[in-house]
Short mmCIF file of C-alpha atoms and ligand atoms in Angstrom, two decimals:
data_model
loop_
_atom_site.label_atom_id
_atom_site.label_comp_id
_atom_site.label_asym_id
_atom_site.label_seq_id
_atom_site.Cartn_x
_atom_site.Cartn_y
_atom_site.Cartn_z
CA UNK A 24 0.00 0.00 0.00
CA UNK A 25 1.18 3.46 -0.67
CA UNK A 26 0.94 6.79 -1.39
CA UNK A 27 -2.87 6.55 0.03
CA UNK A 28 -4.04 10.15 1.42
CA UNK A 29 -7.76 10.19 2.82
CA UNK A 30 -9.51 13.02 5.07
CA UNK A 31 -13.05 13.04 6.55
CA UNK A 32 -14.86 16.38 7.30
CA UNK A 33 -16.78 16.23 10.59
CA UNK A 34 -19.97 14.95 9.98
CA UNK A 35 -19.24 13.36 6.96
CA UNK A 36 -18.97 10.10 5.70
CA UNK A 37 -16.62 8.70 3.34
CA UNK A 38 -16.68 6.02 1.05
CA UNK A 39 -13.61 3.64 0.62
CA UNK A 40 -14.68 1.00 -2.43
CA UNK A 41 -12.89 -2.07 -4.58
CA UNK A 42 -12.75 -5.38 -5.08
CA UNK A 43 -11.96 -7.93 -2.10
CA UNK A 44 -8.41 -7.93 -1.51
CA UNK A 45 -7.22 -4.49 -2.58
CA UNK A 46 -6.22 -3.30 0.79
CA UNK A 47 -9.36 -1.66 2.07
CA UNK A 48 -9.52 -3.10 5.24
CA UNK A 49 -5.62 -3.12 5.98
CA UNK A 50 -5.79 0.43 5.36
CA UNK A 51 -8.58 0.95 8.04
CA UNK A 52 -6.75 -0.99 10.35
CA UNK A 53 -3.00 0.18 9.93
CA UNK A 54 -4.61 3.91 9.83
CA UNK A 55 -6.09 2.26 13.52
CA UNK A 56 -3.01 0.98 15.02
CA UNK A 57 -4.49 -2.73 14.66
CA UNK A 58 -1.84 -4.72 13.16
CA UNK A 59 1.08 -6.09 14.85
CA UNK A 60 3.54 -3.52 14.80
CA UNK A 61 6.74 -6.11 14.41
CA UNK A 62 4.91 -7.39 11.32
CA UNK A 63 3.23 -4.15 9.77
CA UNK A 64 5.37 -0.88 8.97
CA UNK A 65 3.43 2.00 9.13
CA UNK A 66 4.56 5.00 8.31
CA UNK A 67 3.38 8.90 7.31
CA UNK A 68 0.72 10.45 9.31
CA UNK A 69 -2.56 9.51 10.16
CA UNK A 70 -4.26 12.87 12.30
CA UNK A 71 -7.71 12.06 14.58
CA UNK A 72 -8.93 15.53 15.25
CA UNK A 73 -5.40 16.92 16.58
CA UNK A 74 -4.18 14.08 17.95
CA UNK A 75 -1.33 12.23 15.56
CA UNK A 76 -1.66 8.50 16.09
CA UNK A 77 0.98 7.54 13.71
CA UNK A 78 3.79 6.71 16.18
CA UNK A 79 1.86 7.18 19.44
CA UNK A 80 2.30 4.67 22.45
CA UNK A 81 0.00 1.56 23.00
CA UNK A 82 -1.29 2.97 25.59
CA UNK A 83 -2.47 5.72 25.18
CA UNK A 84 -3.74 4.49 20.81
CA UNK A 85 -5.94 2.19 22.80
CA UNK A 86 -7.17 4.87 24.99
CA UNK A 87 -7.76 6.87 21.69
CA UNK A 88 -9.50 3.82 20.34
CA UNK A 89 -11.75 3.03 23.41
CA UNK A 90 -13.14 7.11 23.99
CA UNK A 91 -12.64 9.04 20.04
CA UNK A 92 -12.68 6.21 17.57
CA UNK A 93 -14.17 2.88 16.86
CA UNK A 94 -14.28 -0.08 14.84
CA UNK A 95 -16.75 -2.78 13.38
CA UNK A 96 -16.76 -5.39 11.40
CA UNK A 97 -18.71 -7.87 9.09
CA UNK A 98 -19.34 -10.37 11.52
CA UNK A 99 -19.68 -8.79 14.78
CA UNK A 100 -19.35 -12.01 16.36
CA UNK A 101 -15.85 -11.88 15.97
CA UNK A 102 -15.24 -8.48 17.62
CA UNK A 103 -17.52 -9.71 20.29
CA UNK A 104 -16.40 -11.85 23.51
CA UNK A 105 -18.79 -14.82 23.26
CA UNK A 106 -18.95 -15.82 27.08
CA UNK A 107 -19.91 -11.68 27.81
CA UNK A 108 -23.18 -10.15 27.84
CA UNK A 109 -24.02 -8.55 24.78
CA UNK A 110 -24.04 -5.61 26.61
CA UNK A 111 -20.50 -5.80 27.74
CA UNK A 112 -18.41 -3.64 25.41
CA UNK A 113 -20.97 -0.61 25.84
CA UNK A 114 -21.13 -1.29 29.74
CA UNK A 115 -17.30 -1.32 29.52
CA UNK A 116 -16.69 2.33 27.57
CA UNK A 117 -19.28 3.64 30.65
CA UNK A 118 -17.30 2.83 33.25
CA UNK A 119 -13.73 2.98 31.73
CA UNK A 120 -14.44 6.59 29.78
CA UNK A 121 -17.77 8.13 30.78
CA UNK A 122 -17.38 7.59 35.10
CA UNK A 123 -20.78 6.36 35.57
CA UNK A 124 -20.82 4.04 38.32
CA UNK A 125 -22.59 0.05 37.91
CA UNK A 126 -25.92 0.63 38.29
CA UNK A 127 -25.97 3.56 35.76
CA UNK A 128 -23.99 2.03 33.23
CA UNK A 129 -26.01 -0.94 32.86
CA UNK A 130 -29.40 1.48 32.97
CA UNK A 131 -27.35 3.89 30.41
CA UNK A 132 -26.85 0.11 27.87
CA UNK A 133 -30.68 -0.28 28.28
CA UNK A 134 -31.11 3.28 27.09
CA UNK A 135 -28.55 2.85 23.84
CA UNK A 136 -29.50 -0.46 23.47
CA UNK A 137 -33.15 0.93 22.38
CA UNK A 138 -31.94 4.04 20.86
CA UNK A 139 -30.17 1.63 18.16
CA UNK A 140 -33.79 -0.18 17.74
CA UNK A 141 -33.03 -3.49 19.96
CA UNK A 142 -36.19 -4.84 21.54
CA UNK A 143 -36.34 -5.33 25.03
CA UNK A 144 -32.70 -3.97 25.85
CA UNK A 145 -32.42 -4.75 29.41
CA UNK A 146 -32.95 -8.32 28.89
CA UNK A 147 -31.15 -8.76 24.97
CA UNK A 148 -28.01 -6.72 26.76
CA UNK A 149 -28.07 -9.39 29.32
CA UNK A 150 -27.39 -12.07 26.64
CA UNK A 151 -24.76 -13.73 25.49
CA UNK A 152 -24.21 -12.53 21.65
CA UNK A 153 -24.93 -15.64 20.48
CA UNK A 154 -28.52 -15.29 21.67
CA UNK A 155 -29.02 -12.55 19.52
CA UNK A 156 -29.62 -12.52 15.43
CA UNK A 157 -26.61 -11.15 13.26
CA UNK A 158 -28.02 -7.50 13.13
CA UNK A 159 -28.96 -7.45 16.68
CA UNK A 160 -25.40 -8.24 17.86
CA UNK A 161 -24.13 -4.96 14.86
CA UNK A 162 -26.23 -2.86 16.37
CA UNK A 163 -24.78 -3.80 20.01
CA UNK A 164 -21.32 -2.89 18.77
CA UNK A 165 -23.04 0.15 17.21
CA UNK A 166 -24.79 0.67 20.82
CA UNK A 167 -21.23 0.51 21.97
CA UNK A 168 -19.70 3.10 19.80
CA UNK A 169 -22.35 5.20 20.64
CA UNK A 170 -21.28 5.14 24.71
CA UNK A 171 -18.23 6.35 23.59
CA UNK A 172 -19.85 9.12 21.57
CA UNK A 173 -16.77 8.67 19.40
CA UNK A 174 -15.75 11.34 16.62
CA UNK A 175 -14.71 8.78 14.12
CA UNK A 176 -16.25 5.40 13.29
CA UNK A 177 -14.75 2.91 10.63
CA UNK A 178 -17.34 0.58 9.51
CA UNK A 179 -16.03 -2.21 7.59
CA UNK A 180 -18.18 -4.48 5.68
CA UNK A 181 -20.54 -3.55 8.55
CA UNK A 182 -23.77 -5.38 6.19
CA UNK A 183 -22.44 -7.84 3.91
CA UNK A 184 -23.49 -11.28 6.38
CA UNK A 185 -26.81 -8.99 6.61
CA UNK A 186 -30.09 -9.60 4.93
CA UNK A 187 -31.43 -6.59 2.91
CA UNK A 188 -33.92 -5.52 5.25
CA UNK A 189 -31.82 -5.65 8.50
CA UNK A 190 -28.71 -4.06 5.74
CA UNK A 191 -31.07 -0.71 5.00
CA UNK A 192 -31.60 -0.63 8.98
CA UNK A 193 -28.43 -0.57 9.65
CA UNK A 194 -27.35 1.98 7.05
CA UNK A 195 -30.04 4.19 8.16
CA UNK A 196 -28.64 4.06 11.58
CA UNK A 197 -24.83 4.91 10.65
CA UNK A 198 -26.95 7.53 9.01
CA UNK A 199 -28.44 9.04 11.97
CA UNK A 200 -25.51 8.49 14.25
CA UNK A 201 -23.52 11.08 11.57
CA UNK A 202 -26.25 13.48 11.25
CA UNK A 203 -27.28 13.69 14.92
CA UNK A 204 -23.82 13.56 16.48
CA UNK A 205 -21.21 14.81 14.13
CA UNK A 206 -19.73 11.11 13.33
CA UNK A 207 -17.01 10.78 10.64
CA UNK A 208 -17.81 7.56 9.29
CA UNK A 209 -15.09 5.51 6.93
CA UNK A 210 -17.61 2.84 5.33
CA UNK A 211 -15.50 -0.25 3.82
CA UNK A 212 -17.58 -2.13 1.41
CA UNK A 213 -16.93 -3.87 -2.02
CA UNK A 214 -20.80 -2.61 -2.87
CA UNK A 215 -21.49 0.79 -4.07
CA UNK A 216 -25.27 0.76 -3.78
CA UNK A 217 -24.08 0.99 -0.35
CA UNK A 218 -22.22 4.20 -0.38
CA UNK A 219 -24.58 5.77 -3.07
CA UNK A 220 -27.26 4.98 0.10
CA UNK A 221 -24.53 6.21 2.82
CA UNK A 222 -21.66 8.98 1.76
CA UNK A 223 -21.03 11.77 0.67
CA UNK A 224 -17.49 11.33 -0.97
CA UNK A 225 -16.12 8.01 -2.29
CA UNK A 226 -12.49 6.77 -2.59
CA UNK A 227 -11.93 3.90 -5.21
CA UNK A 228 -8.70 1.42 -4.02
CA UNK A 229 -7.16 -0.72 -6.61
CA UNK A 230 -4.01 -2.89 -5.32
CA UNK A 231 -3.20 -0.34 -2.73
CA UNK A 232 -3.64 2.83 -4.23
CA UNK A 233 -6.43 5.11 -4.07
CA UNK A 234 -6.70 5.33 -8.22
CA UNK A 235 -10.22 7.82 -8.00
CA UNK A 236 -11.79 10.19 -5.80
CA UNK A 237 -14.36 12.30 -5.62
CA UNK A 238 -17.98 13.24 -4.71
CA UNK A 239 -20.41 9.99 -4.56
CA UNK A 240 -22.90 11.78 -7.27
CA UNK A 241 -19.95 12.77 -10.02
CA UNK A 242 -18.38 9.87 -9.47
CA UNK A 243 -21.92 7.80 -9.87
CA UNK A 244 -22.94 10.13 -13.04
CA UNK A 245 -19.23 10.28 -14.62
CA UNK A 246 -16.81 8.03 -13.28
CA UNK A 247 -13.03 9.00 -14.51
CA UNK A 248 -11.25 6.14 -14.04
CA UNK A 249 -11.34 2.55 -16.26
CA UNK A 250 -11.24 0.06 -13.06
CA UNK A 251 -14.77 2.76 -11.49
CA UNK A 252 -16.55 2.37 -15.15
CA UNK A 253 -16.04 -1.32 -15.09
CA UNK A 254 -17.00 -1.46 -11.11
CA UNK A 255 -20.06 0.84 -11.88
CA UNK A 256 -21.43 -1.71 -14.93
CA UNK A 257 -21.32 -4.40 -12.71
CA UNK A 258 -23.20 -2.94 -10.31
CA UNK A 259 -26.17 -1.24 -12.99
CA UNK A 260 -26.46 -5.29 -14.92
CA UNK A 261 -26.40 -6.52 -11.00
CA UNK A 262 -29.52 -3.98 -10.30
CA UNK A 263 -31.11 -4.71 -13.88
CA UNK A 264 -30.54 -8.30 -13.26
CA UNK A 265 -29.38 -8.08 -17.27
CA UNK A 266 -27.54 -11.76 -17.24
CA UNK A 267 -26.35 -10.89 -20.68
CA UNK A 268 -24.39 -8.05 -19.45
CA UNK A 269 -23.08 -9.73 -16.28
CA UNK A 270 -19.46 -10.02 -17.12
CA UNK A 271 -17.62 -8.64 -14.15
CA UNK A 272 -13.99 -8.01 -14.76
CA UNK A 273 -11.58 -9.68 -16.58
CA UNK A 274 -8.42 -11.13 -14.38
CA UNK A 275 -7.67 -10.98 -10.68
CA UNK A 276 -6.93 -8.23 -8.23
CA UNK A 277 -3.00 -8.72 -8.01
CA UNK A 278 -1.41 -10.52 -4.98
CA UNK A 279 0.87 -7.51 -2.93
CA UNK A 280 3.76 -9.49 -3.68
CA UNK A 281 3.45 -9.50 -7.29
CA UNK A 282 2.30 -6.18 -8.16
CA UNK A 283 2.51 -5.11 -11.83
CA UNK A 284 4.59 -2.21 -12.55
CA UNK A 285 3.26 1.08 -14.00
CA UNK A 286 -0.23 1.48 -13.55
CA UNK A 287 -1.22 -1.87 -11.14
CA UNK A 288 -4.68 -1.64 -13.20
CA UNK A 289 -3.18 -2.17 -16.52
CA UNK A 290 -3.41 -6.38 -16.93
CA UNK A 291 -7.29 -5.96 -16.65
CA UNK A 292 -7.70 -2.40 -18.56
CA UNK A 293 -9.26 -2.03 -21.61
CA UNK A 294 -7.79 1.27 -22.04
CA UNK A 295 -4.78 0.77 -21.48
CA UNK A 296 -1.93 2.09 -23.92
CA UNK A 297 1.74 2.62 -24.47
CA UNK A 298 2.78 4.41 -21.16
CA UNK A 299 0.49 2.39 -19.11
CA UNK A 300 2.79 -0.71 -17.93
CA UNK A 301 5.74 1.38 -17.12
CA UNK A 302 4.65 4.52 -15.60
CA UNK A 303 2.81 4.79 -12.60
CA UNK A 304 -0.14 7.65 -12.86
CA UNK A 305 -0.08 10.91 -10.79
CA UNK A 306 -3.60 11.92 -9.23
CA UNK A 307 -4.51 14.20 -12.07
CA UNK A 308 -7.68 16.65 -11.61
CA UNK A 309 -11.03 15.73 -13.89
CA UNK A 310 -12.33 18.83 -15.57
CA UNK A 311 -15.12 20.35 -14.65
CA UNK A 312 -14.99 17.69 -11.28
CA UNK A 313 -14.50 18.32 -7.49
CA UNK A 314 -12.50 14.95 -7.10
CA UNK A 315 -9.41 12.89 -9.31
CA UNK A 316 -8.07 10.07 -11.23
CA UNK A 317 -4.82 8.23 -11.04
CA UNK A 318 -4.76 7.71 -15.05
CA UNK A 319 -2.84 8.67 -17.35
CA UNK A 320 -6.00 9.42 -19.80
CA UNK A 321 -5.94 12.17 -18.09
CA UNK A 322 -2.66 13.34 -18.57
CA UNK A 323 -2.30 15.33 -21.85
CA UNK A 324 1.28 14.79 -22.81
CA UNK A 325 0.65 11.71 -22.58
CA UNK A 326 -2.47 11.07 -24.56
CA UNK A 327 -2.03 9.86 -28.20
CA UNK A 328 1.20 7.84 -27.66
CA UNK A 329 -0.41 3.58 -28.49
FE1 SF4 B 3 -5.96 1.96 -17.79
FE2 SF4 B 3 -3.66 3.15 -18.35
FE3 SF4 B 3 -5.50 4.44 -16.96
FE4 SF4 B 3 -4.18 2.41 -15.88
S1 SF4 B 3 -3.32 4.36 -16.52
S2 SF4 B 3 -6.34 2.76 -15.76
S3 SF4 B 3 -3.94 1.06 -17.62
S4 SF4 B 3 -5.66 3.77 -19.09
#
């Protein structure tokens, strides 16, 4: 992974898209402090409000973690402790980070519990998670985020196990908890009907770089870059349900070993040209666009060499 650069406005939520396996969700988590430090170099800056966490001791990053930022995931089984009460990790951020004493924490679960639409809190925050359904136990972990009133949330994958119905509940709720509180949410997903529902800005990844960016409705109307066009058809012949033009894309997403050189894209591109296998493309503006494209289409003295 490199050269990656992301912000999130206050408030706002960002979308980070691409196939399975193009770094998405080590970015999240290397941005997070989550991976091993003796196995994962990290390095540049990563800046939560003014607090740099690139470089910062354990201690305090998990601090950081437990009060300003959180994390879920797919299967929020896995992030959960399965011998707990569901209503552990909330009733833990209470009395770690807000001071409330027993008895109010668990009454203060009961009351987040609810506000995240969870039926009979008191006794479903008494359970063990795997008493409750799959969205019940995301929107505990989103009940727990919530006790921590946290400025930034990274959501990764946070409906894919979901059915549709319990996936549109969910969004709407990530929804709410940026409008009504001033969440930054970073939504991982692989599925842009999802951020067209969710963000406000998207971030296309391809092999570890970010190759577009931009604002979710020029992006959706006008997509710059090859690899978003091709992502983009295969969603519109997914909603059609058009068989016929349900190709996906050609090849693999490269292994981080065996990157290609030039632009990473360029085995699968259809536009590719001369330049393309041995040059790697600069983040070049799109005219008449708030957002850009690493491609060298979009470089002029480039354009016209085959
Ligand atoms: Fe395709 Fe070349 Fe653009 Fe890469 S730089 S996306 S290979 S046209």
């Amino acid at each position: 992974m490199d050269n990656v650069s992301l912000s999130i406005e206050r408030g706002c939520a960002l979308g980070l898209v691409g196939e399975s396996g193009c770094g998405k969700s080590l970015l999240a988590r290397s941005a997070l402090g989550l991976l091993p430090r003796r196995l994962f170099k990290v390095s540049g800056s990563v800046r939560l409000g003014q607090s740099e966490l690139i470089g910062m001791p354990r201690r305090q990053l998990r601090k950081v973690l437990g009060s300003r930022a959180a994390m879920i995931f797919q299967e929020p089984a896995a992030a959960m402790d399965p011998v707990y009460p569901a209503g552990d990790a909330a009733y833990e951020v209470l009395r770690r980070h807000g001071g409330l004493g027993r008895v109010d924490s668990r009454r203060r679960v009961a009351e987040l519990f609810a506000q995240v639409g969870i039926d009979d809190p008191l006794k479903r925050a008494a359970q063990i998670p795997s008493r409750l359904s799959g969205g019940m136990r995301q929107r505990a972990l989103i009940a727990s985020t919530l006790a921590a009133d946290v400025e930034l949330l990274v959501a990764d994958e946070p409906t894919t196990a979901l059915d549709v119905t319990i996936q549109a509940q969910i969004l709407a709720l990530l929804n709410r908890l940026r409008r009504d509180r001033g969440t930054s949410l970073l939504l991982i997903t692989h599925d842009l009907g999802v951020v067209a529902a969710t963000c406000q800005r998207v971030a296309v990844m391809y092999a570890g770089r970010i190759v577009e960016h931009g604002a979710v409705g020029e992006i959706f109307s006008r997509p710059a870059h090859p690899y978003t066009r091709l992502l983009l058809k295969a969603l519109h012949a997914t909603q059609q349900r058009d068989i016929q033009r349900l190709e996906g894309i050609p090849g693999n997403v490269p292994d981080p070993s065996d990157y290609p050189t030039g632009c990473r894209f360029h085995p699968r591109c259809p536009e590719r040209f001369a330049v393309c296998d041995s040059q790697v493309p600069q983040q070049l503006p799109i005219p008449g666009r708030n957002g850009w494209a690493a491609c060298h289409l979009y470089d002029s003295s480039l354009r016209g060499k085959s």
